[in-house]
Coordinates of C-alpha atoms in Angstrom, one line a residue:
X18 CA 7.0 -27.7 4.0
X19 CA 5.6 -30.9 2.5
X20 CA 3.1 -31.3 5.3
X21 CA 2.2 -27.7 5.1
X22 CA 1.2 -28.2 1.2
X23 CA -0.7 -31.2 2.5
X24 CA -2.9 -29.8 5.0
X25 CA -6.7 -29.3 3.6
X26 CA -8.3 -25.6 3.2
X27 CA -9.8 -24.1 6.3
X28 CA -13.2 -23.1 6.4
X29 CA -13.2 -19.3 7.0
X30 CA -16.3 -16.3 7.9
X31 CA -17.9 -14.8 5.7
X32 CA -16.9 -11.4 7.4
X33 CA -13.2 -12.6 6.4
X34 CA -14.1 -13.6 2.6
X35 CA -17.0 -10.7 2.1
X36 CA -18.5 -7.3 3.3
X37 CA -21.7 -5.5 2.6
X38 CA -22.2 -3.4 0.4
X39 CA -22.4 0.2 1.8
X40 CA -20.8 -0.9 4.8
X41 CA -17.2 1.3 3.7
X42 CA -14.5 4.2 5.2
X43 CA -14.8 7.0 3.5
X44 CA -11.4 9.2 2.4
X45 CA -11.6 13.0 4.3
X46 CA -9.0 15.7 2.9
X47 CA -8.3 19.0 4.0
X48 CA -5.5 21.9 3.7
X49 CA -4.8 23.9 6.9
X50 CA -2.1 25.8 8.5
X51 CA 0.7 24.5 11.6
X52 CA 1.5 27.2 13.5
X53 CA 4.2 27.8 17.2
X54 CA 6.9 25.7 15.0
X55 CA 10.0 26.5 16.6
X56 CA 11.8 28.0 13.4
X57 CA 11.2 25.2 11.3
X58 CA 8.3 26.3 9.2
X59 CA 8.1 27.2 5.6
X60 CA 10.3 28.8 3.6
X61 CA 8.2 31.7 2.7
X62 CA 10.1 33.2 -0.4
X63 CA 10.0 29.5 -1.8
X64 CA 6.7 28.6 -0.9
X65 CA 4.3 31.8 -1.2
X66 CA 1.4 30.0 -0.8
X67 CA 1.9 29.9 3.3
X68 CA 1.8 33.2 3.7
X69 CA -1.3 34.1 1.0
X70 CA -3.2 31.2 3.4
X71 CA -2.4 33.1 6.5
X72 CA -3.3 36.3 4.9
X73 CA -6.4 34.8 4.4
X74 CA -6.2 33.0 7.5
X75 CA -6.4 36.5 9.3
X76 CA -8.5 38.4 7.3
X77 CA -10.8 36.5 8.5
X78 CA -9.9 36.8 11.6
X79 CA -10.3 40.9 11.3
X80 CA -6.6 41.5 10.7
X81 CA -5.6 43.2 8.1
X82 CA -2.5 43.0 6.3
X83 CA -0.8 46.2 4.6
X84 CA -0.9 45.3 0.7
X85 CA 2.6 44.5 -0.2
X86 CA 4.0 43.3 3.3
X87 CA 6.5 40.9 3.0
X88 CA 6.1 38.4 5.7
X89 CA 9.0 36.7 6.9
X90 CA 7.6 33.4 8.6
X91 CA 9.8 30.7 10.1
X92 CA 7.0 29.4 12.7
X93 CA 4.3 28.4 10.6
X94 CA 3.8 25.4 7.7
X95 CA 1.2 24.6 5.2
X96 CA -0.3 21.5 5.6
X97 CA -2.6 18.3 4.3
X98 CA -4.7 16.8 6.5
X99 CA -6.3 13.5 5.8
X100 CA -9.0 11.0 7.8
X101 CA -11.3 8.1 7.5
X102 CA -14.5 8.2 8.1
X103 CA -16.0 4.8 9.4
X104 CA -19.0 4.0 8.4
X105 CA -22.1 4.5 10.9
X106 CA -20.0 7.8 12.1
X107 CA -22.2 10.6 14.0
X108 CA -22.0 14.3 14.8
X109 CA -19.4 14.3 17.6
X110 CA -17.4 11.1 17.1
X111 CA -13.7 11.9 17.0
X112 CA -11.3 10.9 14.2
X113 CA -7.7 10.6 14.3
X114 CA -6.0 12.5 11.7
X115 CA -2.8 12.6 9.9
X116 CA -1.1 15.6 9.3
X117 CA 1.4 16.4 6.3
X118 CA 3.9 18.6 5.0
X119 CA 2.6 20.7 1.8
X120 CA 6.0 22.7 1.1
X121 CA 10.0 22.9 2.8
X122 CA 8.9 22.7 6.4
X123 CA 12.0 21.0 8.2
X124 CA 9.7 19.7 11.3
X125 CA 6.4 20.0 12.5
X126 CA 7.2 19.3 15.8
X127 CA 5.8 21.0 18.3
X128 CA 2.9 22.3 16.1
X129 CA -0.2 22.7 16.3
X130 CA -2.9 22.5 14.0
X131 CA -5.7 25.2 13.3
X132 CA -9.4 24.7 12.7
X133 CA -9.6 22.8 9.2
X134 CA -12.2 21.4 7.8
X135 CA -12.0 18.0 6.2
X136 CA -13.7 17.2 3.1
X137 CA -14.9 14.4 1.0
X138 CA -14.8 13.4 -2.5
X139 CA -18.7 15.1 -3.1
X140 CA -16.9 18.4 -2.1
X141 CA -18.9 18.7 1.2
X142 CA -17.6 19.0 4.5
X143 CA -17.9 16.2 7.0
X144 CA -15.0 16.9 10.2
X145 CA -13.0 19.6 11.7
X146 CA -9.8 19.1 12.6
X147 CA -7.2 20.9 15.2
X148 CA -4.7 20.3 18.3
X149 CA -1.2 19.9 19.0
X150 CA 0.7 17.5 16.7
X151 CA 2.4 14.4 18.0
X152 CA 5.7 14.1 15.3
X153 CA 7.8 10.8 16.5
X154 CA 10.4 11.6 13.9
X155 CA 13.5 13.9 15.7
X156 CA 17.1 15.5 14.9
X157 CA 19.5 18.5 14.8
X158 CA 22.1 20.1 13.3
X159 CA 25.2 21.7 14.2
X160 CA 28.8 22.8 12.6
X161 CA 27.5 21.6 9.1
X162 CA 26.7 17.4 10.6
X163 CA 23.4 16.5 11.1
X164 CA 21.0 13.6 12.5
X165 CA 17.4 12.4 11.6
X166 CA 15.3 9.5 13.2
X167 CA 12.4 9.0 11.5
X168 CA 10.4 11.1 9.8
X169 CA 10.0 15.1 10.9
X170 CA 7.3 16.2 8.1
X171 CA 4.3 14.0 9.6
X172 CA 2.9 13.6 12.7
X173 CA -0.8 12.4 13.7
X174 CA -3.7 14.2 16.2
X175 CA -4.9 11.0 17.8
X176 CA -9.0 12.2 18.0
X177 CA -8.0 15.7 16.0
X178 CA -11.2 15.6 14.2
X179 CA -14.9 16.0 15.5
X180 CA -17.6 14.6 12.6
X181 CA -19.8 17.3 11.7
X182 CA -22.0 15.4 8.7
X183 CA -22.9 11.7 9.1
X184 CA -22.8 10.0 5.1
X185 CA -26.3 8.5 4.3
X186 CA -26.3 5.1 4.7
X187 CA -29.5 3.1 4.6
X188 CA -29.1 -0.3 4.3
X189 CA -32.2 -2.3 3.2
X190 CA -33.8 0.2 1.6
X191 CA -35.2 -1.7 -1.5
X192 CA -37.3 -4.2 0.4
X193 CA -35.0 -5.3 3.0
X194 CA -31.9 -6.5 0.1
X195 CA -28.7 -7.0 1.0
X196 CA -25.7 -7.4 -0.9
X197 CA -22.1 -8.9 -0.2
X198 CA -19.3 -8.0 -2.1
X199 CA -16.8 -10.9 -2.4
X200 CA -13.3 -9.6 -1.3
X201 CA -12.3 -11.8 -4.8
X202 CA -14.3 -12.7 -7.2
X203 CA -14.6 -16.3 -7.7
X204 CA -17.8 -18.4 -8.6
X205 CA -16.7 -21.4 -6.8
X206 CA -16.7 -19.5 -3.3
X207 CA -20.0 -17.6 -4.0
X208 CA -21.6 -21.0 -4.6
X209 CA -20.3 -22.5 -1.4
X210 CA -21.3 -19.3 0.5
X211 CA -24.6 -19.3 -0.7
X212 CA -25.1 -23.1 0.1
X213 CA -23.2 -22.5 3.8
X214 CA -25.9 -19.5 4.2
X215 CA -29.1 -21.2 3.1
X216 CA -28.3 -24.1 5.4
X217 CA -27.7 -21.6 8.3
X218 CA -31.1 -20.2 8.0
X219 CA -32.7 -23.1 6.9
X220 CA -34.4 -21.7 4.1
X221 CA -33.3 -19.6 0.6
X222 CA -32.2 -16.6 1.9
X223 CA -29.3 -16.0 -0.6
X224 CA -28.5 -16.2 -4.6
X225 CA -25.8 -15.1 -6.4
X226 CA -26.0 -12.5 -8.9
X227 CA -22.7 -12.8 -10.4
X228 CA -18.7 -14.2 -9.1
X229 CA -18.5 -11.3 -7.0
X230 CA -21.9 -10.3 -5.5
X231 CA -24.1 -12.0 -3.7
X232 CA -28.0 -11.1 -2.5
X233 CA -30.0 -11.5 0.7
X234 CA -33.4 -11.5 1.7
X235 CA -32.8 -9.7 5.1
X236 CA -35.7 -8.4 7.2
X237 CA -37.2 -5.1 7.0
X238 CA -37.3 -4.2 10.6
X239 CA -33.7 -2.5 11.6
X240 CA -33.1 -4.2 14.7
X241 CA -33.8 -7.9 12.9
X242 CA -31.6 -6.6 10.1
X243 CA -28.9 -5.9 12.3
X244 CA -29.0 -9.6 13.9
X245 CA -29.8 -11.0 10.4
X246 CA -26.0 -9.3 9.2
X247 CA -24.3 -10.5 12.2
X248 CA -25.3 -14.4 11.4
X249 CA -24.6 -13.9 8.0
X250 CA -20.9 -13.1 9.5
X251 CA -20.2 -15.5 11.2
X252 CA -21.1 -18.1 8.9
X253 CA -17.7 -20.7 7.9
X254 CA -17.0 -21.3 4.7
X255 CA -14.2 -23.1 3.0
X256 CA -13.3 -21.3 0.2
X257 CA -11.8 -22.6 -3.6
X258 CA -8.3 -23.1 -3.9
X259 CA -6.6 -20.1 -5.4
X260 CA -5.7 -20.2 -9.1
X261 CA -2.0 -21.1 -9.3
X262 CA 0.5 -17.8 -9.1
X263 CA 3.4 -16.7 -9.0
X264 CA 4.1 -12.6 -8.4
X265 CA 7.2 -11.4 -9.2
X266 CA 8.0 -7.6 -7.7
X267 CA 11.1 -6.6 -10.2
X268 CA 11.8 -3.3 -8.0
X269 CA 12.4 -5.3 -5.0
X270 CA 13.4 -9.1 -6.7
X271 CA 10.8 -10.6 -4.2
X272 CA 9.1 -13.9 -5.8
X273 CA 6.1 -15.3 -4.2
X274 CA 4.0 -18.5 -5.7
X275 CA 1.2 -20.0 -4.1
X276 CA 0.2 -23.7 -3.1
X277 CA -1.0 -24.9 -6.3
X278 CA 2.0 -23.7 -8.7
X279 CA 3.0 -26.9 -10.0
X280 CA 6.3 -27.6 -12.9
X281 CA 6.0 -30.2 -15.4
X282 CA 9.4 -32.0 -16.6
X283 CA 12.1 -29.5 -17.9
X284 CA 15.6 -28.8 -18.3
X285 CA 17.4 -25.4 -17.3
X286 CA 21.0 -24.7 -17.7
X287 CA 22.1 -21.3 -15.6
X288 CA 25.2 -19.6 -15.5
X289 CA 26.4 -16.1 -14.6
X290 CA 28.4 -13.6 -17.4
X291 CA 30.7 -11.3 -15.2
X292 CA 32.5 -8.4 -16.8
X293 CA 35.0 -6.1 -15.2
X294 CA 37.0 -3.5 -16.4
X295 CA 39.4 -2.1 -14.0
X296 CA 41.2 1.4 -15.3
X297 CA 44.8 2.4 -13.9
X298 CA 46.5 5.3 -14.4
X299 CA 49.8 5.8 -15.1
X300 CA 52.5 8.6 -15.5
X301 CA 54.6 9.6 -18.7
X302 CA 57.8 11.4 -17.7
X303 CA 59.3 12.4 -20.4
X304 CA 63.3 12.4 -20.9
X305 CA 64.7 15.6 -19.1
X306 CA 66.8 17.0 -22.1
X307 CA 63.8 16.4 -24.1
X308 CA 61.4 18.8 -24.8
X309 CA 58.0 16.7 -23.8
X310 CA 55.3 17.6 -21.3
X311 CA 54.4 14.9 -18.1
X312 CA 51.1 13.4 -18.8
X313 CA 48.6 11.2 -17.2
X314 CA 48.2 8.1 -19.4
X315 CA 44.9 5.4 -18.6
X316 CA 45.2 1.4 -18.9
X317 CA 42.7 -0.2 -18.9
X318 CA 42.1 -3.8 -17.7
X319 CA 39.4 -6.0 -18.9
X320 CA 38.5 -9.1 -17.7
X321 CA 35.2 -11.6 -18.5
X322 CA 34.6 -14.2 -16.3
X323 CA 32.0 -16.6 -17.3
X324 CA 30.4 -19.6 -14.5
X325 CA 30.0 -23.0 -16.3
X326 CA 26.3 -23.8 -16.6
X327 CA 25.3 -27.3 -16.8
X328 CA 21.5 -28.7 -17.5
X329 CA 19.7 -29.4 -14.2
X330 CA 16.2 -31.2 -14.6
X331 CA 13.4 -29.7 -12.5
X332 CA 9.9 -30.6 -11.8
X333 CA 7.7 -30.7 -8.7
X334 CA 4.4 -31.5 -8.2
X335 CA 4.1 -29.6 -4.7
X336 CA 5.3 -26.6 -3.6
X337 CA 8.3 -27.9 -1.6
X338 CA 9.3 -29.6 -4.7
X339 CA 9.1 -27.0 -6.9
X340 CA 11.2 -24.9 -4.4
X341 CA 13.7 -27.3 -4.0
X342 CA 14.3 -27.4 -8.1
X343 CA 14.4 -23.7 -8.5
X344 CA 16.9 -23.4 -4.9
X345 CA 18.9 -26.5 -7.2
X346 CA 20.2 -24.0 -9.7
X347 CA 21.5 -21.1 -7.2
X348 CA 20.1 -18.5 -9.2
X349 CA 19.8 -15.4 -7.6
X350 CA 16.3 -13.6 -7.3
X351 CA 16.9 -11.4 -10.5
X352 CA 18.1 -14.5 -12.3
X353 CA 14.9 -16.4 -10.9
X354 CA 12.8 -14.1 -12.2
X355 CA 14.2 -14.9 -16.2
X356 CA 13.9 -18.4 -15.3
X357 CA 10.4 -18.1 -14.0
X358 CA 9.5 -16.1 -17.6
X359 CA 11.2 -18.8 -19.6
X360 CA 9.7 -21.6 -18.1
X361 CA 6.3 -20.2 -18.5
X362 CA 6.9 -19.7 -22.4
X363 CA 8.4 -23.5 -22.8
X364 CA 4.9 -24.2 -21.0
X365 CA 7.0 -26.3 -18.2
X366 CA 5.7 -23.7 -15.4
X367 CA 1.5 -24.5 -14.3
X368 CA 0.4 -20.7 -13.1
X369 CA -0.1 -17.3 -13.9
X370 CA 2.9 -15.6 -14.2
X371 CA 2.1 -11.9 -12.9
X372 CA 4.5 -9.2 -12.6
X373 CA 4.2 -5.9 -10.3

């Protein structure tokens, strides 16, 4: 781990560090109807919706329904139905699609999906989506036992969705400008990959507006654009070191620090505070010629157990020495996480302390 902490930063692309701006997926969204589920569907009394969308579905369709028909369905579901849309997309390119259970469907295997069309976030319509569901989730049920692999309420359409509306995207439109978007902000990597892009072309091409965007001069012509972006891509940089962290997840007790977390001299004493309380129950039989009642009488046991804690000295100047300290006083990770906080506020611990 020592050497590791020693090697130098690599140079990376500017594809890996950046991306242009414009250049995005965009989120699709739609609400549709399974249908041929194999007695698995919705619920109807509990989720009315389903059968009002069918209604609808086949009103449409020319059927009518007889006002106040109560429609027992067990083969069909309600469903969400979300895509992205790549950038560049045309009429006719397919999507793959993810398909979703709305209400109490048990399975969507064996479905298959009716015509829905796919929105985005301006409201307007931009794919269609149907075919036959591929669930990878199974299981069944018998004599009250049961077994489930996976899960049974999503399954995909791999190329369920044709594009019907291409987003506008014209890139270069204000006199050839181009803009990257740094992946993170930091002033010390949009200086470098200014300098590493101006020495590529040979000429000032590029200037930074701010930490996180940078300009280029590209050419106005489309096909020169395009070879103009795909240099700028593959230009290396090497970017700044990262700002010492450390992240500390409390759902999960995961702690992850970086290379340049550092601890200045400290002491730490750690010791665990067990207790336990153990209740037993006893009977109280009464004498037989006397005239009380059997009851059911709790003892409880209590017991505190508490680990002797002793001061342990920890500092590190590198990241395997900072993980040897902390591994030094076999704290677990919830007990890390306290030591982590208090070192920060005795000012012992060099880096953001973040928690998520």
């Amino acid at each position: 781990m020592a050497c590791i902490a020693a090697l130098p930063a690599q140079a990376e692309q500017v594809r890996e560090l950046s991306s242009f701006a414009g250049v995005r997926n965009n989120q699709l969204v739609g609400y549709g109807l399974v249908v041929g589920l194999d007695g698995t569907g919705d619920q109807t009394t509990q989720a009315p919706f389903t059968s009002q969308s069918l209604a609808n579905m086949l009103s449409q369709l020319g059927v009518t329904i007889p006002q106040g028909t109560n429609m027992q369905l067990r083969n069909v579901a309600a469903v969400m139905v979300t895509s992205d849309l790549p950038p560049f997309a045309r009429p006719g390119q397919e999507l793959d699609i993810v398909v979703s259970s709305v209400a109490n469907a048990s399975s969507l295997r064996g479905g298959t999906l009716l015509m829905t069309p796919l929105k985005g976030a301006d409201g307007d319509t931009y794919a269609m989506a149907q075919g036959n569901m591929l669930v990878g989730g199974v299981g069944a049920e018998a004599g009250g036992s049961s077994v489930q692999i996976n899960q049974q309420a999503v399954g995909r359409i791999p190329n369920g969705a044709t594009v019907e509306k291409e987003v506008p995207l014209n890139l270069g439109a204000n006199g050839g400008t181009l803009e990257l978007q740094l992946d993170q902000a930091d002033f010390g990597t949009a200086q470098r990959m200014v300098t590493a892009i101006n020495n590529e072309f040979g000429r000032s091409v590029a200037y930074a507006r701010n930490g996180g965007v940078i300009a280029l001069d590209g050419p106005a012509d489309n096909n020169a654009r395009v070879n103009f972006m795909a240099r700028v891509e593959n230009v290396d940089v090497t970017p700044t070191r990262a700002p010492a962290k450390v992240v500390v997840n409390a759902r999960t007790g995961s702690v992850v620090m970086n290379q340049a977390v550092t601890l200045r001299e400290a002491a730490v004493a750690h010791g665990n505070l067990s207790i336990t309380v153990d209740a037993n129950f006893a009977v109280s039989q009464p004498n037989p010629l006397g005239e009380g009642e059997t009851v059911v009488v709790p003892n409880a046991d209590i017991d505190v157990e508490q680990q002797e804690a002793y001061l342990r000295m920890v500092e590190g100047a590198q990241l395997s020495e900072v993980v040897n300290a902390l591994n030094a006083l076999g704290a677990t990770p919830q007990d890390l996480m306290s030591i982590l906080e208090a070192l920060k506020q005795a000012g012992a611990l060099r880096a953001e302390l973040e928690v998520i």
